Coordinates of C-alpha atoms in Angstrom, one line a residue:
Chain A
X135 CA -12.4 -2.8 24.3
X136 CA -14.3 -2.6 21.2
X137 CA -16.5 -5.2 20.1
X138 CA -14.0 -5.6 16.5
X139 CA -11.4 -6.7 19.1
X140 CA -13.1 -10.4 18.7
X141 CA -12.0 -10.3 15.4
X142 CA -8.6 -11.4 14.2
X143 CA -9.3 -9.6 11.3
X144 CA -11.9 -7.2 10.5
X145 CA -11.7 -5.9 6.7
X146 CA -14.9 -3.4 6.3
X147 CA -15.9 -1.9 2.8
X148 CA -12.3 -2.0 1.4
X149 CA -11.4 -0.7 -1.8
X150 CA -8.1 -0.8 -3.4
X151 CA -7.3 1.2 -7.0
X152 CA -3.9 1.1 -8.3
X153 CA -3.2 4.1 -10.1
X154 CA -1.6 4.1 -13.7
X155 CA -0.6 1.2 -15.7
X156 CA 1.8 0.1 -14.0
X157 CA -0.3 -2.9 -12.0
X158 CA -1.3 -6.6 -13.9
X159 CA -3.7 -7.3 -10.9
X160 CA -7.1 -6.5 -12.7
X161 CA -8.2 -4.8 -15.6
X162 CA -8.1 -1.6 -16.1
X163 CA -10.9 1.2 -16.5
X164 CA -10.8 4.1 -18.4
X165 CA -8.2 6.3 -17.1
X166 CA -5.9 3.7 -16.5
X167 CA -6.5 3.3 -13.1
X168 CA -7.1 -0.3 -11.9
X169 CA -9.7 -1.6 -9.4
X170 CA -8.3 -4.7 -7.1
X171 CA -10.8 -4.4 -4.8
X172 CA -14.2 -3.2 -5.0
X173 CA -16.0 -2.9 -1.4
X174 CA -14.9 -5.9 0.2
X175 CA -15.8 -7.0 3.7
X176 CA -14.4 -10.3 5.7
X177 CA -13.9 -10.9 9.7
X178 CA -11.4 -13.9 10.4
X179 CA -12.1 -15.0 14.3
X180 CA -9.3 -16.1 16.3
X181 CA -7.9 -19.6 15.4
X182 CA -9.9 -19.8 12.5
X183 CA -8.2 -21.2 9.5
X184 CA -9.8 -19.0 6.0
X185 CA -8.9 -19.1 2.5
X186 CA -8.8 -17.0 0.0
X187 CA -9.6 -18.5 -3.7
X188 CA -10.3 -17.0 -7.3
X189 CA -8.8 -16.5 -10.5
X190 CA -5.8 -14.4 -11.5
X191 CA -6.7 -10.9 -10.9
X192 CA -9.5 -11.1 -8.2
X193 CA -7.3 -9.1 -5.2
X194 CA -7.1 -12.5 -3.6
X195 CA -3.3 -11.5 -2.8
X196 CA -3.7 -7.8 -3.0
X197 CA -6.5 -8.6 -0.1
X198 CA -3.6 -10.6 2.1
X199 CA -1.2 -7.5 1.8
X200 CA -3.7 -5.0 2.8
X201 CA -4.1 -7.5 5.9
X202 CA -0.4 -7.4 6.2
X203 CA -0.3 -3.8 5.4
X204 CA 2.1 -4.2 2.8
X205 CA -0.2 -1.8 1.0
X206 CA -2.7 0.4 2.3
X207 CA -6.0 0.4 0.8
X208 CA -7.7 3.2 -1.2
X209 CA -11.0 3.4 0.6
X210 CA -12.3 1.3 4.0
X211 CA -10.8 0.1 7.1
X212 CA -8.6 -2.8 8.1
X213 CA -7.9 -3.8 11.2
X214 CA -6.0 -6.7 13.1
X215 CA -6.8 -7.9 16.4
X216 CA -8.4 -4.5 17.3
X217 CA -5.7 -2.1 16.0
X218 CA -5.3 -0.6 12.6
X219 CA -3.1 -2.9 10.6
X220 CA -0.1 -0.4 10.7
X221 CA -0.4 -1.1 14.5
X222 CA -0.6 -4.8 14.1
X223 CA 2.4 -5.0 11.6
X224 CA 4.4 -2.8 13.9
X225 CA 3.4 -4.8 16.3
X226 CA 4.6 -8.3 14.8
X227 CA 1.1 -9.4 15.6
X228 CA 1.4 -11.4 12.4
X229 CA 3.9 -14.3 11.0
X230 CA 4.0 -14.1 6.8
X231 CA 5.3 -16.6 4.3
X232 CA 4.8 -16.0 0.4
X233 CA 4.9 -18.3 -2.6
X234 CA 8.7 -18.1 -2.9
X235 CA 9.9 -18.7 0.4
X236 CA 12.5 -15.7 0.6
X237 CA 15.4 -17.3 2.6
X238 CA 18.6 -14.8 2.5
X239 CA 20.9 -17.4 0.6
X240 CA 23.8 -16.2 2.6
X241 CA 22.6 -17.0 5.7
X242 CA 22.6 -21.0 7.4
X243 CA 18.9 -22.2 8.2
X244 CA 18.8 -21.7 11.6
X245 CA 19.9 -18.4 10.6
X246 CA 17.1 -17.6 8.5
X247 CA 14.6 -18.7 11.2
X248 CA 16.2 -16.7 13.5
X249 CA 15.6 -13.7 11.4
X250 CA 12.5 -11.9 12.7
X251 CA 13.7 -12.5 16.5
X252 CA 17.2 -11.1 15.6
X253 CA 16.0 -8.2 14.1
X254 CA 13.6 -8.1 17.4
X255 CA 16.1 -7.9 19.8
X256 CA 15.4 -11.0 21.4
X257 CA 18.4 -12.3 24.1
X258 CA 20.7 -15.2 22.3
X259 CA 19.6 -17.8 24.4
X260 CA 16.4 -17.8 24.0
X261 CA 16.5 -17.4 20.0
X262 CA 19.1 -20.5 20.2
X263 CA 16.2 -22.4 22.0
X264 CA 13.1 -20.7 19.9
X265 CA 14.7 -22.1 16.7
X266 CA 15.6 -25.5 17.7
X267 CA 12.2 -25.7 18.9
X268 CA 10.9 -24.4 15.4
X269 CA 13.2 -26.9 13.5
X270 CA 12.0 -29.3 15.0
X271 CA 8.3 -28.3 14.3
X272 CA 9.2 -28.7 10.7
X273 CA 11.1 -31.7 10.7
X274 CA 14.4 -30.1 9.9
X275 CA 16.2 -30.8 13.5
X276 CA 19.5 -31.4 11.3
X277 CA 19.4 -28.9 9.0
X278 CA 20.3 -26.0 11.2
X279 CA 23.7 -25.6 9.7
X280 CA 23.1 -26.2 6.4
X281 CA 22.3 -23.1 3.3
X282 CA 18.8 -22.8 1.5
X283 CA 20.8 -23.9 -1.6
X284 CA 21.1 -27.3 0.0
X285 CA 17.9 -28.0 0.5
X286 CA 14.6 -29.1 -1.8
X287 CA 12.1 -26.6 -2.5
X288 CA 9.6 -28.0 -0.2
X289 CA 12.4 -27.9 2.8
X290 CA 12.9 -24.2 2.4
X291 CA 9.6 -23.7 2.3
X292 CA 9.3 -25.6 5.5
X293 CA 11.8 -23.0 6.9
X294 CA 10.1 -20.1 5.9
X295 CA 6.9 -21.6 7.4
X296 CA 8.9 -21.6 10.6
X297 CA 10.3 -19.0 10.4
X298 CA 6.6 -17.1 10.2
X299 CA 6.0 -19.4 13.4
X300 CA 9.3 -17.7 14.7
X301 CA 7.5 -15.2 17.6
X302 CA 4.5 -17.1 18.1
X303 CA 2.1 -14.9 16.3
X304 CA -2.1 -15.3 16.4
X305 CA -2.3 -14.9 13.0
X306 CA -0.7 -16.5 10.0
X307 CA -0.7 -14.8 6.3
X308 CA 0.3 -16.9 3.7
X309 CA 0.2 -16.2 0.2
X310 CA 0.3 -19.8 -1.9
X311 CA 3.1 -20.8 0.3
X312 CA 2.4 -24.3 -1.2
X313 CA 2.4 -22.5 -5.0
X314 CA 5.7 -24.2 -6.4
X315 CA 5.6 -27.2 -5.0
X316 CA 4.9 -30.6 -6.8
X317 CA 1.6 -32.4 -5.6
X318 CA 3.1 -35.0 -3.5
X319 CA 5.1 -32.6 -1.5
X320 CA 2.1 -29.9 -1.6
X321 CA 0.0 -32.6 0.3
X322 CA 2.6 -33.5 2.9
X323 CA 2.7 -29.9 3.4
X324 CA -0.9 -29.2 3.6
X325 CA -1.0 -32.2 6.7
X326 CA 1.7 -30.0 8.7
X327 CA 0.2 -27.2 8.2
X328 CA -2.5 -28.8 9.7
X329 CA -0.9 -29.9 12.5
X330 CA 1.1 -27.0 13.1
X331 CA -1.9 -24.6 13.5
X332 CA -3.2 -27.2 15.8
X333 CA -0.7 -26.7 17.7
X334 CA 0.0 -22.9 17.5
X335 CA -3.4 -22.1 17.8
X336 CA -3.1 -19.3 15.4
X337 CA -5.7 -17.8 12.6
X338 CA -4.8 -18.1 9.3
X339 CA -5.5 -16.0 5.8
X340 CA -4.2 -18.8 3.1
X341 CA -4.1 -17.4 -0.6
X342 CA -4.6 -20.2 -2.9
X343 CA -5.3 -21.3 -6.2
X344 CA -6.0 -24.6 -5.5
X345 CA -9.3 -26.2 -4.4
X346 CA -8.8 -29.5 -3.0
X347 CA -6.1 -27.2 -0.9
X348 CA -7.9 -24.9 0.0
X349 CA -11.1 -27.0 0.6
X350 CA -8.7 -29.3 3.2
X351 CA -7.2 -26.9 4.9
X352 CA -10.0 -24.4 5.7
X353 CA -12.9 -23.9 8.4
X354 CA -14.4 -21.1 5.5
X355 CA -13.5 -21.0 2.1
X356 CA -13.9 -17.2 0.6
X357 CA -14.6 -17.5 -3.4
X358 CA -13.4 -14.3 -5.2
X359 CA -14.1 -13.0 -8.6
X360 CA -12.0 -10.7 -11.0
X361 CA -13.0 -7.5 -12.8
X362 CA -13.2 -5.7 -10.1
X363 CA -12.0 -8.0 -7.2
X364 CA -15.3 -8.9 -5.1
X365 CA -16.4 -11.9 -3.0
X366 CA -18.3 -14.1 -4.6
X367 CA -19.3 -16.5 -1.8
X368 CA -18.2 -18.1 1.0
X369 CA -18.4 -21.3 1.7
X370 CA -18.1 -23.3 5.2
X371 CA -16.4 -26.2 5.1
X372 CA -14.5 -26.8 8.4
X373 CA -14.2 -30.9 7.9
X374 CA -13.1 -30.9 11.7
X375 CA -9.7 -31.5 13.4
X376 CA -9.0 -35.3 12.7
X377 CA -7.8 -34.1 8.9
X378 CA -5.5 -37.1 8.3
X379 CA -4.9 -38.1 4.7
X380 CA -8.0 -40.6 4.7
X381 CA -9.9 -37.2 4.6
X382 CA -9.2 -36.8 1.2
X383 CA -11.1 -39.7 -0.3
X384 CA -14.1 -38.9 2.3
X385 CA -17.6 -38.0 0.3
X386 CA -17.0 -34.7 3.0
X387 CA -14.2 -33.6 1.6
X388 CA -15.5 -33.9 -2.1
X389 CA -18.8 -32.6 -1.2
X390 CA -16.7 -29.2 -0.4
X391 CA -14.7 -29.5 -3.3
X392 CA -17.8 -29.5 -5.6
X393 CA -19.5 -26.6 -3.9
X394 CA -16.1 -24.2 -3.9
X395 CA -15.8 -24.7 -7.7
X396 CA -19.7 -24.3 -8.3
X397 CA -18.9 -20.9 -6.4
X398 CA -15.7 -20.3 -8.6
X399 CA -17.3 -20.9 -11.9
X400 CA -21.3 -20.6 -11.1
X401 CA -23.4 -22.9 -10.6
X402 CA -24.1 -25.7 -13.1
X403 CA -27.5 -26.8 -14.7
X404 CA -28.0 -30.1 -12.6
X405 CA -27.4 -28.4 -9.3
X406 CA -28.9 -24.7 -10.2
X407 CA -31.3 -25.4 -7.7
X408 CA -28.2 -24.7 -4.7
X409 CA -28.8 -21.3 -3.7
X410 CA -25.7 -19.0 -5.0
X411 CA -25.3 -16.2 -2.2
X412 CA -24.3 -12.8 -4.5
X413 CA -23.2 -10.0 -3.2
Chain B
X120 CA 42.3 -34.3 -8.7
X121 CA 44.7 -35.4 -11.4
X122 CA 42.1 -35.3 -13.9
X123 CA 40.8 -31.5 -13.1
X124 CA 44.6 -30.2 -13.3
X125 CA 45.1 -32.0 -16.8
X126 CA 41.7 -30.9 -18.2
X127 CA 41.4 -27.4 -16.8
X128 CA 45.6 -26.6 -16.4
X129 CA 47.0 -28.5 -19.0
X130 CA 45.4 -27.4 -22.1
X131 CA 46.4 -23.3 -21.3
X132 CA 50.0 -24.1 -20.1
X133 CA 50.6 -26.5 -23.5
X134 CA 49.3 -23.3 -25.7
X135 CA 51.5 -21.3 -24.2
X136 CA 54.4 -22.9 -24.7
X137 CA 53.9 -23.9 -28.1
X138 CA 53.3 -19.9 -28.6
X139 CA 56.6 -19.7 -27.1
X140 CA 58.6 -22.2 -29.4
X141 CA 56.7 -20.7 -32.2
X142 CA 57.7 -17.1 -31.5
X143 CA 61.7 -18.3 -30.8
X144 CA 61.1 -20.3 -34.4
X145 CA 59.3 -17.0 -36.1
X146 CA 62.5 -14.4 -35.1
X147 CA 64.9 -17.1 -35.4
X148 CA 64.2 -18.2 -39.1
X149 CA 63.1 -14.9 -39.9
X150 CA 65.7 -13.1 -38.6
X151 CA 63.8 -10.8 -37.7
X152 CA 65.9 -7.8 -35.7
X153 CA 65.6 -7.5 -31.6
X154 CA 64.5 -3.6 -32.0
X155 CA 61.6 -5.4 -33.5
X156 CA 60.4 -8.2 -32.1
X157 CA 63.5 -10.2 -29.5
X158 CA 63.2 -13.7 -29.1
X159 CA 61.6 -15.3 -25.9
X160 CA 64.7 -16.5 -25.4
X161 CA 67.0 -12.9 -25.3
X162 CA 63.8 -11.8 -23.1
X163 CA 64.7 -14.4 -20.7
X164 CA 68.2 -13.7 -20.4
X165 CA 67.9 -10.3 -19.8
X166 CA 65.0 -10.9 -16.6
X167 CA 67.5 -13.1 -15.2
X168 CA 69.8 -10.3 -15.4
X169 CA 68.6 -7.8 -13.6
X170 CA 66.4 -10.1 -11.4
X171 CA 67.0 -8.4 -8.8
X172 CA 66.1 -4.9 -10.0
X173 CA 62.5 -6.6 -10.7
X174 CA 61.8 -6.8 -6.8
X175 CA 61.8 -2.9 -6.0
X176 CA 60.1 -1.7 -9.2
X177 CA 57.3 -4.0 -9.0
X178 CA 56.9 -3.5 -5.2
X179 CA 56.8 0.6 -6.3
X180 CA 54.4 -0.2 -8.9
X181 CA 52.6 -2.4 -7.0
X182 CA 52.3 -0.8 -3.8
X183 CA 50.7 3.0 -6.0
X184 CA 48.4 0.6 -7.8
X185 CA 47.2 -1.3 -4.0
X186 CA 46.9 2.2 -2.3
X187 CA 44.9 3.6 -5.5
X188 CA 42.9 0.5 -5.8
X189 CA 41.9 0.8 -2.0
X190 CA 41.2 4.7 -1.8
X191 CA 39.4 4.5 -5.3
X192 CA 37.0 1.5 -4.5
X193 CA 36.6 2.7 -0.6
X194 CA 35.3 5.9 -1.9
X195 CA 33.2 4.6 -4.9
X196 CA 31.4 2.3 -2.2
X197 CA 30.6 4.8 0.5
X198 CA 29.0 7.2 -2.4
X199 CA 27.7 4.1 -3.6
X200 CA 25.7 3.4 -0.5
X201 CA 24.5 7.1 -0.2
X202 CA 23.2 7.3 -3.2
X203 CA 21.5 3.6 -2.4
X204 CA 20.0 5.6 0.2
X205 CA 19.2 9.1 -0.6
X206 CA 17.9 9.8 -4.0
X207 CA 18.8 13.5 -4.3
X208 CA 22.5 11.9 -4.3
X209 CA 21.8 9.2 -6.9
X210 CA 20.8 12.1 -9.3
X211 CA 23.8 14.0 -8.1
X212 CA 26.5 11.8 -8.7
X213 CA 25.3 10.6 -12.2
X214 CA 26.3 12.9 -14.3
X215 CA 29.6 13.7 -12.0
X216 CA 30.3 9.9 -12.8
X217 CA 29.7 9.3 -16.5
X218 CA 32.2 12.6 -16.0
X219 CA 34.9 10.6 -14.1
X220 CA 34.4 8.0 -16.8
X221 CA 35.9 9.5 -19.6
X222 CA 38.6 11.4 -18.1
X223 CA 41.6 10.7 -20.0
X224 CA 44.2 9.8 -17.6
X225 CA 46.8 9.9 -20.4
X226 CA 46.4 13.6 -20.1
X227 CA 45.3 14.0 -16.5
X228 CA 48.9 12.6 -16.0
X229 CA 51.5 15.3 -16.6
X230 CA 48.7 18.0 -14.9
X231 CA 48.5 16.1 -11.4
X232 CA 52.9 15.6 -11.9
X233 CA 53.5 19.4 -11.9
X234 CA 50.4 19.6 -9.1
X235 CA 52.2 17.2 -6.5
X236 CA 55.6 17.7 -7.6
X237 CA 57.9 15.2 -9.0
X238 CA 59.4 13.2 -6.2
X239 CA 55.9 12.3 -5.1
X240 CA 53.8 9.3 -5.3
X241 CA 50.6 10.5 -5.3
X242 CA 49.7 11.7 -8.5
X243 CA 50.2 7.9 -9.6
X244 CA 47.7 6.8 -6.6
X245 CA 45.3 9.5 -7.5
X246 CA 45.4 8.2 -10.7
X247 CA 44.7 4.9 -10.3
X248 CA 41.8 6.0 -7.7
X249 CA 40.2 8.1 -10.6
X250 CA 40.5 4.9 -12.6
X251 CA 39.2 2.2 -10.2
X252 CA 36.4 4.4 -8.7
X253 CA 34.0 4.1 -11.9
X254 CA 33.9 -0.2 -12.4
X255 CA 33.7 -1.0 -8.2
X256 CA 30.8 2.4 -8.0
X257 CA 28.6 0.7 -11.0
X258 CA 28.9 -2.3 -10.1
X259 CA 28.3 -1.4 -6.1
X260 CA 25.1 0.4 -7.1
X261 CA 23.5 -2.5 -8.9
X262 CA 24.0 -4.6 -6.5
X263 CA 22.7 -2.6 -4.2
X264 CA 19.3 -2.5 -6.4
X265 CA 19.4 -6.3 -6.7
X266 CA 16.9 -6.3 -3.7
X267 CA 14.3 -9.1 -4.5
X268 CA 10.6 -7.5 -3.7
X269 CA 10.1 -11.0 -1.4
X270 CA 12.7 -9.2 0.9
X271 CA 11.4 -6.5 0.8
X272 CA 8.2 -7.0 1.9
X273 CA 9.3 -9.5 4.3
X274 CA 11.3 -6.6 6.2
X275 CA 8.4 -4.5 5.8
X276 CA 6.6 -7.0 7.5
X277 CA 9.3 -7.4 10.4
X278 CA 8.9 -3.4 10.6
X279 CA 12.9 -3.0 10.3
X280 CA 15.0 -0.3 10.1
X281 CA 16.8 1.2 6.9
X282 CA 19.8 0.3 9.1
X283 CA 18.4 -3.5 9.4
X284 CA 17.1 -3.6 6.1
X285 CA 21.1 -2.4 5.1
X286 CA 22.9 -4.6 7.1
X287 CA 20.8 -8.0 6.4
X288 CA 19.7 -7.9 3.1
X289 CA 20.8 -4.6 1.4
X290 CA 24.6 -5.0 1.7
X291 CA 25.3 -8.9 2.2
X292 CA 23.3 -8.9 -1.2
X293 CA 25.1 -6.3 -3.2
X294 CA 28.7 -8.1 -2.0
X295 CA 29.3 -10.6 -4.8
X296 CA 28.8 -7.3 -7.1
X297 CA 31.1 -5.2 -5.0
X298 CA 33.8 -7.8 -5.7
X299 CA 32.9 -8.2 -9.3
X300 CA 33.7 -4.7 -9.3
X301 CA 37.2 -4.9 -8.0
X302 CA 38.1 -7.9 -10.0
X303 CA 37.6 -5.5 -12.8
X304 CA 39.4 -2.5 -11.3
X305 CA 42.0 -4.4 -9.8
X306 CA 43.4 -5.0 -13.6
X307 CA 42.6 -1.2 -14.1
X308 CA 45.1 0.3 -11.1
X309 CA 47.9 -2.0 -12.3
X310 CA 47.8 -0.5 -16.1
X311 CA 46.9 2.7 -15.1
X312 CA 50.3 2.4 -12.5
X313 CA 52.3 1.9 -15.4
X314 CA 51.0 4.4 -17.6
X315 CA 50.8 7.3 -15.0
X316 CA 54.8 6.6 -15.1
X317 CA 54.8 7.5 -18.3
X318 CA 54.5 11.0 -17.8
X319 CA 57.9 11.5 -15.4
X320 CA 58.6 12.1 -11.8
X321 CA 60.2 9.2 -10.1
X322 CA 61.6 6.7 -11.7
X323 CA 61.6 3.6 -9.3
X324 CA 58.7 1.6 -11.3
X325 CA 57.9 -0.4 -14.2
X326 CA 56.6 2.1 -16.2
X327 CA 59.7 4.0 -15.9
X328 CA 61.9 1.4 -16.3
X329 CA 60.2 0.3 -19.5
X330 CA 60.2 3.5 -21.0
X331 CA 64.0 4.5 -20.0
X332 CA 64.7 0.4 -21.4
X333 CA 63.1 1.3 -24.8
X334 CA 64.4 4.8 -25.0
X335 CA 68.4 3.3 -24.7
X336 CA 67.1 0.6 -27.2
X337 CA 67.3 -1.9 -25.1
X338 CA 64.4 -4.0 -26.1
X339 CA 65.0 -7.0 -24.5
X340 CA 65.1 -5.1 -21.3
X341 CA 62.2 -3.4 -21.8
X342 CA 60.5 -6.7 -22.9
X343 CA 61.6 -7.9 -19.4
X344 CA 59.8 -5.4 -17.5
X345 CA 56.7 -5.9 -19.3
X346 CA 57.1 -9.5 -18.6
X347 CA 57.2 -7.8 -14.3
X348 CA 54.2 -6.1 -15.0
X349 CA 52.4 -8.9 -16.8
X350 CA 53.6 -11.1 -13.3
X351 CA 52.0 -8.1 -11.0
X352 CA 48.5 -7.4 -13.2
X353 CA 48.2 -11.2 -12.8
X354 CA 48.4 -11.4 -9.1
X355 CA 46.2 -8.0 -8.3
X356 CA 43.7 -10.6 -10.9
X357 CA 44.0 -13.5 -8.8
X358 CA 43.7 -12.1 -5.6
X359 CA 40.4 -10.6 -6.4
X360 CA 38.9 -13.5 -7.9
X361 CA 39.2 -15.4 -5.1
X362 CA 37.7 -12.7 -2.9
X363 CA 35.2 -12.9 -5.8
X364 CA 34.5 -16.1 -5.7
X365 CA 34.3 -16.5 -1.7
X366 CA 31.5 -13.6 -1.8
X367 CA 29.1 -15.3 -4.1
X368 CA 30.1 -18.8 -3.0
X369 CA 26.6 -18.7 -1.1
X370 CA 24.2 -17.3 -4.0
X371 CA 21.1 -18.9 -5.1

């Protein structure tokens, strides 16, 4: 065993162009081509809960498919858990959930959760008692039988979580899974989420576009700029495992949400004395 | 319940029969001749006269329009789903179907009579298949594009098969299409039934039976018929609506 097989994820020197004009992720140079990525590098350790924050167009998502391999990159090497990400996807080492949750509106809840260990060849029995298991994970024990048109947008999110949870992966990719859901509900959210990797165990990449999310959620919190995507900084904030909701009005948790968005939009006057880490 | 059927049944079923009494007024008052225009009435009379011819010339009818309809849209969705699937077929069929679309049937007709000879059945059934194929293979092949990128990556991500990918998000997606499809050809076959009649060879269905009416100048009678074929295009209609309806019952 390599030493990178410490790493959940290992992304060395990556660089992803998108050819033509086709892409909105970042601006474009010249020739048309676009630059999504410019020579980034990020380990994620096993269990450990990062986020990935910046502005529209700084790769933050383009980053989280290259993890997934969705897309390959241009230049540089991914790898997950040791292998190359190809290997990794292949083999289901990771869950995924994206901003719209994707449920298949023809088939029943339990269905949709069942999905990934379906398609898996899993026996019956033991994807009857993996999703009642996952249901109740998310709090939707009697919705099983019920169709994603029948339930809130934050409860078919929930399912899509679980369903990501579905064959127990050690690593987690979500991309604003929280993204279209009103504050209230985004907050309940967050606090399972919370839980649930408790629980699980499993690493987590979170795109985000929220702070105070991101800043609660995460052990490190990877600022990224635009034009061409880069990191920025990142910034440790792991505010321990007791996260209930009183942890949002601790001076902790704003203390973390002032230095992420000095990182995001540089460092003001008053506090220029913080060192900025540029890369 | 009562309050649906008098909003959403009433109002259609009160035109009509006003439409009725005005028609029977129109010919009536303005004497207006029966090799013109009969009255509802004199229509009416003459279906319950030869009620019982009605049965066999609408099963005929019906039956070459069901077997067209079926052959025609079976066809249209397996090319359908090659095409989905291989691209060199997609550019194939194209220009082979914008083709099919504009054949005339009206003069395809008396060609495929003489081909088949005529005591057969099966120039009618080819036509309606002709007819039907382009509506349900259009319709089949956008839905079969309607694949939302989410999906798609998310069966990326699973690592399935073109055959998974197919059978759990391709084709269950692509069914309330499909149908739309059908619901559209299945008024097609029934008109095209009739009108492939036209041109000769047996002479156990509507069409026939309109035209033979109409050439004896028996208008009523021939009124009568149409009145059959209105009855059968009606019911191929219904039926696939509700199929229609039962596919996309669970779309977001």
């Amino acid at each position: 065993m390599t030493d990178s097989s410490q790493h959940a994820v290992e992304i060395v020197g990556v660089t992803k162009t998108f050819a033509g004009t086709g892409s909105k992720r970042a601006k474009s140079q010249g020739d048309g081509t676009v630059v999504a990525l410019d020579d980034v590098s990020l380990t994620v350790s096993p269990g450990e809960f990062v986020s990935l924050i910046g502005p529209s167009g700084c790769g933050k998502s383009t980053l989280l498919r290259l993890i997934g391999d969705l897309d390959e990159p241009t230049a540089g090497t991914v790898s997950v858990f040791g292998k190359t990400a190809r290997q990794a996807r292949i083999d289901q080492d990771y869950g995924i959930a994206f901003q719209s949750a994707g449920l298949l509106p023809w088939r029943s809840v339990a269905a949709n959760i069942e999905l990934p260990l379906a398609l898996h060849r899993f026996g019956a029995r033991e994807r009857r008692d993996r999703v009642a298991e996952l249901l109740s994970l998310v709090g939707l024990s009697d919705f099983g039988d019920k169709y994603p048109e029948q339930l809130s947008g934050g409860m078919q999110q929930r399912v899509a979580i679980a369903r990501s949870l579905a064959e127990k992966p050690r690593l987690l990719l979500m991309d604003e899974p929280f993204g279209a859901l009103d504050e209230m509900t985004r907050e309940r959210m967050q606090s399972e989420l919370v839980r649930i990797c408790a629980e699980t165990g499993a690493a987590v990449v979170f795109v985000t576009h929220s702070i105070p999310e991101a800043v609660f959620l995460s052990d490190r919190v990877v600022v990224m700029s635009p034009r061409p995507g880069r990191i920025r900084e990142i910034v440790p904030v792991a505010l321990g495992d007791d996260r209930g909701e009183l942890l949002r009005e601790d001076s902790r948790f704003f203390a973390g949400v002032t230095a992420v968005r000095e990182a995001l939009h540089g460092a003001p006057a008053a506090s220029a004395v913080r060192g900025v880490e540029s890369r | 319940m009562n309050s649906v059927i008098v909003r959403r049944v009433l109002p259609p079923v009160l035109l009509g029969v006003l439409a009725l009494i005005a028609w029977q007024l129109v010919v009536q008052l303005a004497g207006i001749q029966p090799y013109l225009l009969p009255s509802p009435l004199a229509i009416w009379t003459q279906v319950q006269l030869i009620g019982p011819l009605f049965v066999p010339a609408t099963v005929a009818t019906g039956t070459n329009a069901l077997v067209g309809l079926v052959i025609g849209a079976v066809i249209a969705i397996l090319i359908a789903l090659l095409a989905s699937r291989l691209p060199v077929v997609d550019e194939l069929i194209a220009p082979i179907v914008a083709a099919v679309a504009v054949v005339p049937i009206v003069a395809l007709a008396p060609i495929l009579g003489s081909m088949f000879g005529a005591t057969s059945e099966t120039p009618r059934r080819v036509i309606v298949a002709i007819v039907v194929f382009v509506p349900v293979f259009i319709n089949t092949v956008r839905g079969l594009r309607q694949v939302k990128p989410v999906h798609r990556d998310l069966m990326r991500a699973y690592a399935a098969s073109n055959w998974q990918i197919s059978r759990t998000v391709t084709i269950p997606g692509a069914l309330p299409y499909v149908f739309t499809g059908l619901n559209i050809a299945s008024s097609l076959a029934v008109i095209s039934a009739i009108v492939a009649e036209y041109f000769g060879g047996l002479q156990n269905g509507l069409g026939s039976r309109i035209t033979s009416a109409a050439a004896n100048s028996a208008y009523p009678r021939a009124w009568a018929y149409v009145f059959a074929a209105i009855l059968l295009g009606v019911v191929f209609y219904g039926v696939t609506l509700v199929l229609e309806r039962l596919a996309s019952r669970r779309r977001t």
